[in-house]
mmCIF file of C-alpha atoms in Angstrom:
data_model
loop_
_atom_site.group_PDB
_atom_site.id
_atom_site.type_symbol
_atom_site.label_atom_id
_atom_site.label_comp_id
_atom_site.label_asym_id
_atom_site.label_seq_id
_atom_site.Cartn_x
_atom_site.Cartn_y
_atom_site.Cartn_z
ATOM 1 C CA MET A 1 -2.319 -79.346 -14.006
ATOM 2 C CA ALA A 2 -0.571 -78.319 -10.594
ATOM 3 C CA MET A 3 3.091 -79.823 -12.242
ATOM 4 C CA ALA A 4 2.105 -77.144 -15.151
ATOM 5 C CA ARG A 5 1.403 -74.841 -12.856
ATOM 6 C CA ASP A 6 4.913 -74.995 -11.282
ATOM 7 C CA GLY A 7 6.428 -75.115 -14.493
ATOM 8 C CA LEU A 8 7.420 -78.752 -14.854
ATOM 9 C CA LEU A 9 5.044 -79.253 -17.475
ATOM 10 C CA PRO A 10 4.019 -77.279 -20.460
ATOM 11 C CA ALA A 11 1.444 -74.483 -19.732
ATOM 12 C CA PHE A 12 -1.206 -76.351 -21.907
ATOM 13 C CA PHE A 13 -1.957 -78.595 -19.057
ATOM 14 C CA SER A 14 -2.890 -75.745 -16.495
ATOM 15 C CA ASP A 15 -5.171 -74.277 -18.810
ATOM 16 C CA ILE A 16 -8.615 -73.459 -17.075
ATOM 17 C CA SER A 17 -11.712 -73.582 -19.016
ATOM 18 C CA THR A 18 -13.533 -70.278 -18.682
ATOM 19 C CA ARG A 19 -17.104 -72.277 -19.119
ATOM 20 C CA THR A 20 -16.571 -75.255 -16.535
ATOM 21 C CA GLN A 21 -13.988 -74.032 -14.347
ATOM 22 C CA VAL A 22 -12.049 -77.260 -14.645
ATOM 23 C CA PRO A 23 -8.879 -78.190 -16.597
ATOM 24 C CA VAL A 24 -10.284 -79.663 -19.378
ATOM 25 C CA LYS A 25 -7.205 -79.962 -21.722
ATOM 26 C CA SER A 26 -5.079 -81.847 -19.058
ATOM 27 C CA THR A 27 -8.247 -84.199 -18.085
ATOM 28 C CA VAL A 28 -8.649 -85.147 -21.552
ATOM 29 C CA THR A 29 -5.308 -85.800 -22.318
ATOM 30 C CA THR A 30 -4.645 -87.755 -19.095
ATOM 31 C CA GLY A 31 -7.897 -89.868 -20.177
ATOM 32 C CA MET A 32 -6.843 -90.818 -23.371
ATOM 33 C CA LEU A 33 -3.375 -91.686 -21.966
ATOM 34 C CA ALA A 34 -4.758 -93.920 -19.539
ATOM 35 C CA ALA A 35 -7.207 -95.493 -22.412
ATOM 36 C CA VAL A 36 -4.235 -96.297 -24.466
ATOM 37 C CA LEU A 37 -2.796 -97.972 -21.858
ATOM 38 C CA ALA A 38 -5.837 -99.897 -20.703
ATOM 39 C CA PHE A 39 -6.045 -101.093 -24.020
ATOM 40 C CA PHE A 40 -2.738 -102.879 -24.395
ATOM 41 C CA MET A 41 -2.175 -103.710 -21.018
ATOM 42 C CA ASP A 42 -3.358 -106.191 -18.696
ATOM 43 C CA VAL A 43 -5.647 -105.312 -15.728
ATOM 44 C CA SER A 44 -3.163 -107.212 -13.168
ATOM 45 C CA GLU A 45 -0.095 -105.058 -14.935
ATOM 46 C CA LEU A 46 -2.220 -101.824 -14.392
ATOM 47 C CA SER A 47 -2.757 -102.631 -10.941
ATOM 48 C CA GLY A 48 0.369 -103.409 -9.687
ATOM 49 C CA MET A 49 1.876 -99.965 -11.409
ATOM 50 C CA VAL A 50 -0.983 -98.141 -9.505
ATOM 51 C CA SER A 51 0.154 -99.948 -6.164
ATOM 52 C CA VAL A 52 3.699 -98.814 -6.832
ATOM 53 C CA GLY A 53 2.960 -94.991 -7.320
ATOM 54 C CA THR A 54 0.768 -94.865 -4.487
ATOM 55 C CA LEU A 55 2.611 -96.728 -2.023
ATOM 56 C CA LEU A 56 5.914 -94.490 -3.033
ATOM 57 C CA ALA A 57 3.785 -91.421 -2.652
ATOM 58 C CA PHE A 58 2.562 -92.601 0.707
ATOM 59 C CA THR A 59 5.983 -93.432 2.084
ATOM 60 C CA VAL A 60 7.359 -90.141 0.636
ATOM 61 C CA VAL A 61 4.728 -88.304 2.591
ATOM 62 C CA ALA A 62 5.831 -90.484 5.825
ATOM 63 C CA ILE A 63 9.480 -89.601 5.162
ATOM 64 C CA SER A 64 8.886 -86.087 4.923
ATOM 65 C CA ILE A 65 6.686 -85.830 7.769
ATOM 66 C CA LEU A 66 9.563 -86.693 9.947
ATOM 67 C CA ILE A 67 12.002 -84.346 7.924
ATOM 68 C CA LEU A 68 9.456 -81.427 8.568
ATOM 69 C CA ARG A 69 9.069 -82.402 12.509
ATOM 70 C CA TYR A 70 12.938 -82.954 13.051
ATOM 71 C CA ALA A 71 14.825 -81.000 10.556
ATOM 72 C CA PRO A 72 12.912 -78.484 8.632
ATOM 73 C CA PRO A 73 14.533 -76.578 6.011
ATOM 74 C CA GLU A 74 15.783 -73.224 7.155
ATOM 75 C CA GLU A 75 15.240 -71.369 4.106
ATOM 76 C CA VAL A 76 12.151 -71.636 2.031
ATOM 77 C CA PRO A 77 11.754 -70.171 -1.873
ATOM 78 C CA LEU A 78 9.535 -67.339 -2.407
ATOM 79 C CA PRO A 79 8.738 -65.954 -5.844
ATOM 80 C CA SER A 80 10.992 -62.892 -7.322
ATOM 81 C CA SER A 81 7.638 -60.753 -7.132
ATOM 82 C CA LEU A 82 8.281 -60.100 -3.232
ATOM 83 C CA GLN A 83 11.923 -59.144 -4.012
ATOM 84 C CA GLN A 84 11.102 -55.654 -2.784
ATOM 85 C CA PHE A 85 9.327 -56.922 0.241
ATOM 86 C CA ILE A 86 12.215 -59.193 0.728
ATOM 87 C CA ASP A 87 14.830 -56.639 0.695
ATOM 88 C CA SER A 88 12.604 -54.240 2.890
ATOM 89 C CA VAL A 89 12.200 -57.101 5.756
ATOM 90 C CA ARG A 90 15.641 -57.882 5.517
ATOM 91 C CA LYS A 91 17.158 -54.704 5.817
ATOM 92 C CA GLN A 92 14.577 -53.863 8.813
ATOM 93 C CA LEU A 93 15.494 -57.209 10.604
ATOM 94 C CA ASP A 94 19.008 -56.614 9.906
ATOM 95 C CA ASP A 95 18.804 -53.201 11.626
ATOM 96 C CA ASP A 96 16.916 -54.439 14.348
ATOM 97 C CA SER A 97 19.247 -57.320 14.978
ATOM 98 C CA GLN A 98 22.278 -54.521 15.015
ATOM 99 C CA SER A 99 20.672 -52.470 17.360
ATOM 100 C CA MET A 100 19.928 -55.383 19.802
ATOM 101 C CA GLU A 101 23.575 -56.503 19.423
ATOM 102 C CA ARG A 102 24.737 -52.754 19.955
ATOM 103 C CA LYS A 103 22.639 -52.532 23.223
ATOM 104 C CA GLU A 104 23.878 -55.692 24.743
ATOM 105 C CA PHE A 105 27.712 -54.721 24.412
ATOM 106 C CA ASN A 106 26.601 -51.263 25.814
ATOM 107 C CA ASP A 107 25.077 -53.028 28.867
ATOM 108 C CA ALA A 108 27.919 -55.269 29.104
ATOM 109 C CA ASP A 109 30.261 -52.605 28.936
ATOM 110 C CA ILE A 110 28.097 -50.214 31.732
ATOM 111 C CA VAL A 111 28.080 -53.483 33.787
ATOM 112 C CA GLU A 112 32.193 -54.447 33.499
ATOM 113 C CA GLN A 113 33.143 -50.519 34.024
ATOM 114 C CA SER A 114 30.757 -49.721 37.272
ATOM 115 C CA PRO A 115 32.390 -49.189 40.526
ATOM 116 C CA SER A 116 33.158 -52.469 42.442
ATOM 117 C CA GLN A 117 30.519 -52.756 44.825
ATOM 118 C CA SER A 118 32.555 -55.297 47.282
ATOM 119 C CA GLU A 119 33.166 -52.242 49.579
ATOM 120 C CA TYR A 120 29.531 -51.838 50.401
ATOM 121 C CA GLY A 121 29.585 -55.509 51.416
ATOM 122 C CA GLU A 122 27.934 -56.528 48.184
ATOM 123 C CA ALA A 123 29.575 -59.307 45.550
ATOM 124 C CA SER A 124 31.729 -57.512 42.730
ATOM 125 C CA ILE A 125 30.830 -58.096 38.952
ATOM 126 C CA GLN A 126 33.936 -59.172 36.990
ATOM 127 C CA TYR A 127 34.340 -59.614 33.148
ATOM 128 C CA PRO A 128 33.847 -63.858 33.892
ATOM 129 C CA LEU A 129 30.129 -62.666 33.935
ATOM 130 C CA ILE A 130 30.151 -61.357 30.532
ATOM 131 C CA ALA A 131 32.084 -64.291 28.987
ATOM 132 C CA LYS A 132 29.688 -66.683 30.770
ATOM 133 C CA GLN A 133 26.764 -64.811 28.719
ATOM 134 C CA PHE A 134 28.419 -64.897 25.379
ATOM 135 C CA CYS A 135 29.255 -68.783 25.899
ATOM 136 C CA GLU A 136 25.815 -69.577 27.130
ATOM 137 C CA GLY A 137 24.440 -67.784 23.459
ATOM 138 C CA ASN A 138 26.750 -69.880 21.693
ATOM 139 C CA GLN A 139 25.687 -72.900 23.133
ATOM 140 C CA ASP A 140 22.202 -71.973 22.398
ATOM 141 C CA LYS A 141 23.086 -71.636 18.918
ATOM 142 C CA GLN A 142 25.102 -74.860 18.739
ATOM 143 C CA ASN A 143 22.694 -77.186 20.486
ATOM 144 C CA PRO A 144 19.473 -76.682 17.946
ATOM 145 C CA ARG A 145 22.476 -77.455 14.974
ATOM 146 C CA ARG A 146 23.646 -80.559 17.116
ATOM 147 C CA ARG A 147 19.994 -82.075 17.500
ATOM 148 C CA ARG A 148 19.273 -81.212 13.998
ATOM 149 C CA ASN A 149 22.480 -83.238 12.599
ATOM 150 C CA ILE A 150 21.355 -85.962 15.154
ATOM 151 C CA ALA A 151 17.715 -86.174 13.576
ATOM 152 C CA ILE A 152 18.902 -86.347 10.290
ATOM 153 C CA TRP A 153 21.671 -89.210 11.011
ATOM 154 C CA ASN A 154 18.827 -91.189 12.583
ATOM 155 C CA ILE A 155 16.268 -90.589 9.660
ATOM 156 C CA ALA A 156 18.705 -91.677 6.957
ATOM 157 C CA LEU A 157 19.540 -94.676 9.376
ATOM 158 C CA PHE A 158 16.013 -95.599 10.002
ATOM 159 C CA CYS A 159 15.225 -95.579 5.958
ATOM 160 C CA ILE A 160 18.397 -97.794 5.625
ATOM 161 C CA GLY A 161 17.042 -100.459 8.467
ATOM 162 C CA VAL A 162 13.680 -100.618 6.611
ATOM 163 C CA LEU A 163 15.182 -101.404 3.413
ATOM 164 C CA VAL A 164 17.549 -104.016 4.547
ATOM 165 C CA LEU A 165 14.757 -105.460 6.907
ATOM 166 C CA THR A 166 12.128 -105.313 4.079
ATOM 167 C CA SER A 167 14.496 -106.808 1.304
ATOM 168 C CA ALA A 168 15.548 -109.634 3.807
ATOM 169 C CA ALA A 169 11.759 -110.354 4.412
ATOM 170 C CA SER A 170 10.574 -110.775 0.799
ATOM 171 C CA ALA A 171 14.054 -112.284 -0.611
ATOM 172 C CA GLU A 172 12.656 -115.917 -0.513
ATOM 173 C CA TYR A 173 15.258 -116.843 -2.896
ATOM 174 C CA LEU A 174 18.299 -116.482 -0.233
ATOM 175 C CA PRO A 175 19.221 -119.157 2.210
ATOM 176 C CA SER A 176 17.270 -118.806 5.727
ATOM 177 C CA LEU A 177 20.469 -118.074 7.620
ATOM 178 C CA VAL A 178 21.056 -114.991 5.462
ATOM 179 C CA ARG A 179 17.648 -113.865 5.464
ATOM 180 C CA PHE A 180 17.574 -114.018 9.153
ATOM 181 C CA SER A 181 20.665 -112.310 9.409
ATOM 182 C CA LEU A 182 20.044 -109.365 7.545
ATOM 183 C CA GLY A 183 16.563 -108.968 8.896
ATOM 184 C CA ALA A 184 18.538 -108.859 12.310
ATOM 185 C CA VAL A 185 20.857 -106.315 11.418
ATOM 186 C CA GLY A 186 17.898 -104.152 9.454
ATOM 187 C CA ALA A 187 15.583 -104.517 12.562
ATOM 188 C CA ALA A 188 18.706 -103.341 14.872
ATOM 189 C CA ILE A 189 19.369 -100.204 12.826
ATOM 190 C CA LEU A 190 15.793 -99.592 12.666
ATOM 191 C CA LEU A 191 15.130 -99.690 16.115
ATOM 192 C CA CYS A 192 17.986 -97.754 17.453
ATOM 193 C CA SER A 193 17.252 -94.933 15.219
ATOM 194 C CA LEU A 194 13.656 -94.653 16.191
ATOM 195 C CA VAL A 195 14.286 -94.691 19.854
ATOM 196 C CA VAL A 196 16.838 -91.697 19.115
ATOM 197 C CA LEU A 197 14.048 -89.963 17.070
ATOM 198 C CA ALA A 198 11.857 -90.699 20.262
ATOM 199 C CA CYS A 199 14.081 -89.207 22.702
ATOM 200 C CA LEU A 200 14.948 -86.038 20.522
ATOM 201 C CA ASN A 201 12.736 -82.969 20.959
ATOM 202 C CA GLN A 202 11.115 -81.760 17.541
ATOM 203 C CA ASP A 203 12.206 -78.749 15.726
ATOM 204 C CA GLU A 204 10.139 -75.356 16.785
ATOM 205 C CA ALA A 205 10.400 -74.235 13.235
ATOM 206 C CA ARG A 206 7.837 -77.080 12.365
ATOM 207 C CA HIS A 207 4.940 -74.839 13.486
ATOM 208 C CA SER A 208 5.714 -72.539 10.430
ATOM 209 C CA PHE A 209 4.763 -75.200 7.828
ATOM 210 C CA GLY A 210 1.096 -75.796 6.657
ATOM 211 C CA HIS A 211 -1.902 -73.838 7.769
ATOM 212 C CA THR A 212 -2.330 -72.731 11.414
ATOM 213 C CA GLY A 213 -4.777 -75.234 13.116
ATOM 214 C CA GLY A 214 -4.585 -77.467 10.071
ATOM 215 C CA PHE A 215 -4.158 -81.362 10.816
ATOM 216 C CA LEU A 216 -0.917 -82.298 12.590
ATOM 217 C CA CYS A 217 -0.128 -86.004 12.241
ATOM 218 C CA PRO A 218 -0.336 -87.539 15.649
ATOM 219 C CA PHE A 219 2.503 -90.397 17.331
ATOM 220 C CA VAL A 220 5.447 -88.801 15.687
ATOM 221 C CA PRO A 221 7.786 -90.502 15.302
ATOM 222 C CA PHE A 222 5.960 -93.783 15.346
ATOM 223 C CA LEU A 223 3.111 -93.589 13.193
ATOM 224 C CA PRO A 224 5.406 -91.995 10.264
ATOM 225 C CA ALA A 225 7.678 -95.014 11.065
ATOM 226 C CA ALA A 226 4.868 -97.640 10.747
ATOM 227 C CA CYS A 227 4.005 -96.228 7.652
ATOM 228 C CA ILE A 228 7.309 -96.341 5.821
ATOM 229 C CA LEU A 229 7.855 -100.086 6.970
ATOM 230 C CA ILE A 230 4.587 -101.256 5.593
ATOM 231 C CA ASN A 231 4.599 -99.472 2.473
ATOM 232 C CA SER A 232 8.269 -100.416 1.857
ATOM 233 C CA TYR A 233 7.248 -104.213 2.598
ATOM 234 C CA LEU A 234 4.667 -104.005 0.108
ATOM 235 C CA LEU A 235 6.798 -102.419 -2.607
ATOM 236 C CA MET A 236 9.557 -105.098 -1.805
ATOM 237 C CA SER A 237 6.725 -107.807 -2.041
ATOM 238 C CA LEU A 238 5.558 -106.510 -5.924
ATOM 239 C CA GLY A 239 6.962 -108.438 -8.929
ATOM 240 C CA VAL A 240 9.797 -107.811 -10.614
ATOM 241 C CA GLY A 241 7.842 -107.244 -14.217
ATOM 242 C CA THR A 242 6.163 -104.325 -12.256
ATOM 243 C CA TRP A 243 9.431 -102.525 -11.050
ATOM 244 C CA ILE A 244 10.657 -102.553 -14.730
ATOM 245 C CA ARG A 245 7.328 -101.020 -16.248
ATOM 246 C CA VAL A 246 7.613 -98.564 -13.291
ATOM 247 C CA SER A 247 11.140 -97.902 -13.813
ATOM 248 C CA ILE A 248 10.625 -97.207 -17.384
ATOM 249 C CA TRP A 249 7.915 -94.822 -16.409
ATOM 250 C CA LEU A 250 10.058 -93.047 -14.146
ATOM 251 C CA ILE A 251 13.105 -92.438 -16.790
ATOM 252 C CA MET A 252 10.529 -91.051 -19.053
ATOM 253 C CA GLY A 253 9.440 -88.758 -16.366
ATOM 254 C CA ALA A 254 13.160 -88.004 -15.626
ATOM 255 C CA LEU A 255 13.749 -87.088 -19.337
ATOM 256 C CA VAL A 256 10.720 -84.872 -19.348
ATOM 257 C CA TYR A 257 11.875 -83.025 -16.376
ATOM 258 C CA ILE A 258 15.820 -82.450 -18.028
ATOM 259 C CA SER A 259 14.620 -81.672 -21.094
ATOM 260 C CA TYR A 260 11.802 -79.012 -20.144
ATOM 261 C CA GLY A 261 10.777 -79.048 -16.418
ATOM 262 C CA TRP A 262 14.620 -78.269 -15.198
ATOM 263 C CA ARG A 263 14.647 -75.235 -17.225
ATOM 264 C CA HIS A 264 11.028 -73.678 -16.982
ATOM 265 C CA SER A 265 10.643 -74.680 -13.045
ATOM 266 C CA SER A 266 9.161 -71.721 -10.827
ATOM 267 C CA LEU A 267 12.024 -72.460 -8.682
ATOM 268 C CA THR A 268 14.392 -71.204 -11.127
ATOM 269 C CA ASN A 269 14.144 -67.292 -10.686
ATOM 270 C CA ALA A 270 12.850 -67.888 -6.570
ATOM 271 C CA VAL A 271 14.389 -66.062 -3.865
ATOM 272 C CA TYR A 272 15.448 -68.187 -0.746
ATOM 273 C CA VAL A 273 14.917 -66.775 2.573
ATOM 274 C CA PRO A 274 15.084 -67.761 6.203
ATOM 275 C CA MET A 275 11.957 -69.049 7.555
ATOM 276 C CA ALA A 276 12.350 -66.158 10.189
ATOM 277 C CA TYR A 277 11.498 -63.519 7.607
ATOM 278 C CA LEU A 278 8.220 -65.309 6.431
ATOM 279 C CA ASP A 279 5.941 -64.031 8.327
ATOM 280 C CA HIS A 280 6.736 -60.299 8.348
ATOM 281 C CA ILE A 281 7.313 -60.685 3.979
ATOM 282 C CA TYR A 282 3.871 -61.925 3.899
ATOM 283 C CA ARG A 283 2.393 -59.275 6.223
ATOM 284 C CA ALA A 284 4.165 -56.542 4.284
ATOM 285 C CA SER A 285 3.101 -57.614 1.148
ATOM 286 C CA SER A 286 -0.602 -57.798 2.286
ATOM 287 C CA SER A 287 -0.459 -54.482 3.710
ATOM 288 C CA HIS A 288 0.697 -53.132 0.581
ATOM 289 C CA GLN A 289 -2.011 -55.107 -1.542
ATOM 290 C CA VAL A 290 -4.584 -53.366 0.690
#
C-alpha cells in the first residue's frame, strides 16, 4: 500500500475499503501470492528468503542511521503542490540574506573609513581585520564540508571492511591463511573507519529529520556498526540457493520498477529544496490552510 501511494506500484494496491478502512485489495493479492509460494516451495526455502529480506532491511536501516547522523542530505523532495510556498519562502530568505550581506559590507566600510584612533592612544583599526573576518567565514563554510566528506568516505570504508571480514569468516572453502589474511585486512579497515567516525562530530542537520521528541538511536556509531556487522555475517552464512532465489526475486522487482515505478514515482515531479527552507515552507503552507 505504501509503495503504491509512492507511485512504485499501481494505484490498485493503495485503495482503502470505505467499510473496513483497510487495504483489502493489496491484502488479498499478497495473501494469495504467499499461499502459492507456500504451496510450491519448501518451508526451509521460504524461511531463508524471509531471513534475507529481514536482515537486508535491518542492514539498510543501520547504514541509513550513519548517513543521517554524519552526512544528511542537503536537499529534500517536496510535492509540486507546494511550489507557490517554496517560491515565496525562497524569495523571502534570499532577500533577507542579501540584506544581511549588505549590512555586513556597510559595517565593514564604516569601520575601514573611520578616522584612525591612534592619535588618541587607542589601537587603530585596519583593513586586515575585515579580511580576517571573511577568512573566518570561509573556514566556517569549508569545515562542515570537509567533515562531511570524511564521514562519507569512512562510512563507505566501514561497509567495505564489514563485507571483506564477513566474507572471509564465512568462506570455509578457502585456505586458512587466505581467510585469516582477508579477515585481518577487513577488521583493520573496519576498526580504523569506526574510530574516525567516533571522533567526528555529528551533523547538526540531523535534528531536521523525523518528529520532534521521537526516538533517537543511542550509541552512534557503535550500535549501528554492530548491527551491520552481525547482519552481514548472518547474510553471508545463508546458502547459495537462498541467494539465487532472492536474486531472482530482486530482478523481478527491478523489472517492475523499470517498467512502471520509474515513470509513475511521486518523486518524478518533486521539487528539491534546501533543508534550511523546510520549516519555513511548512509554516507557510499551514498558515495558508488555516
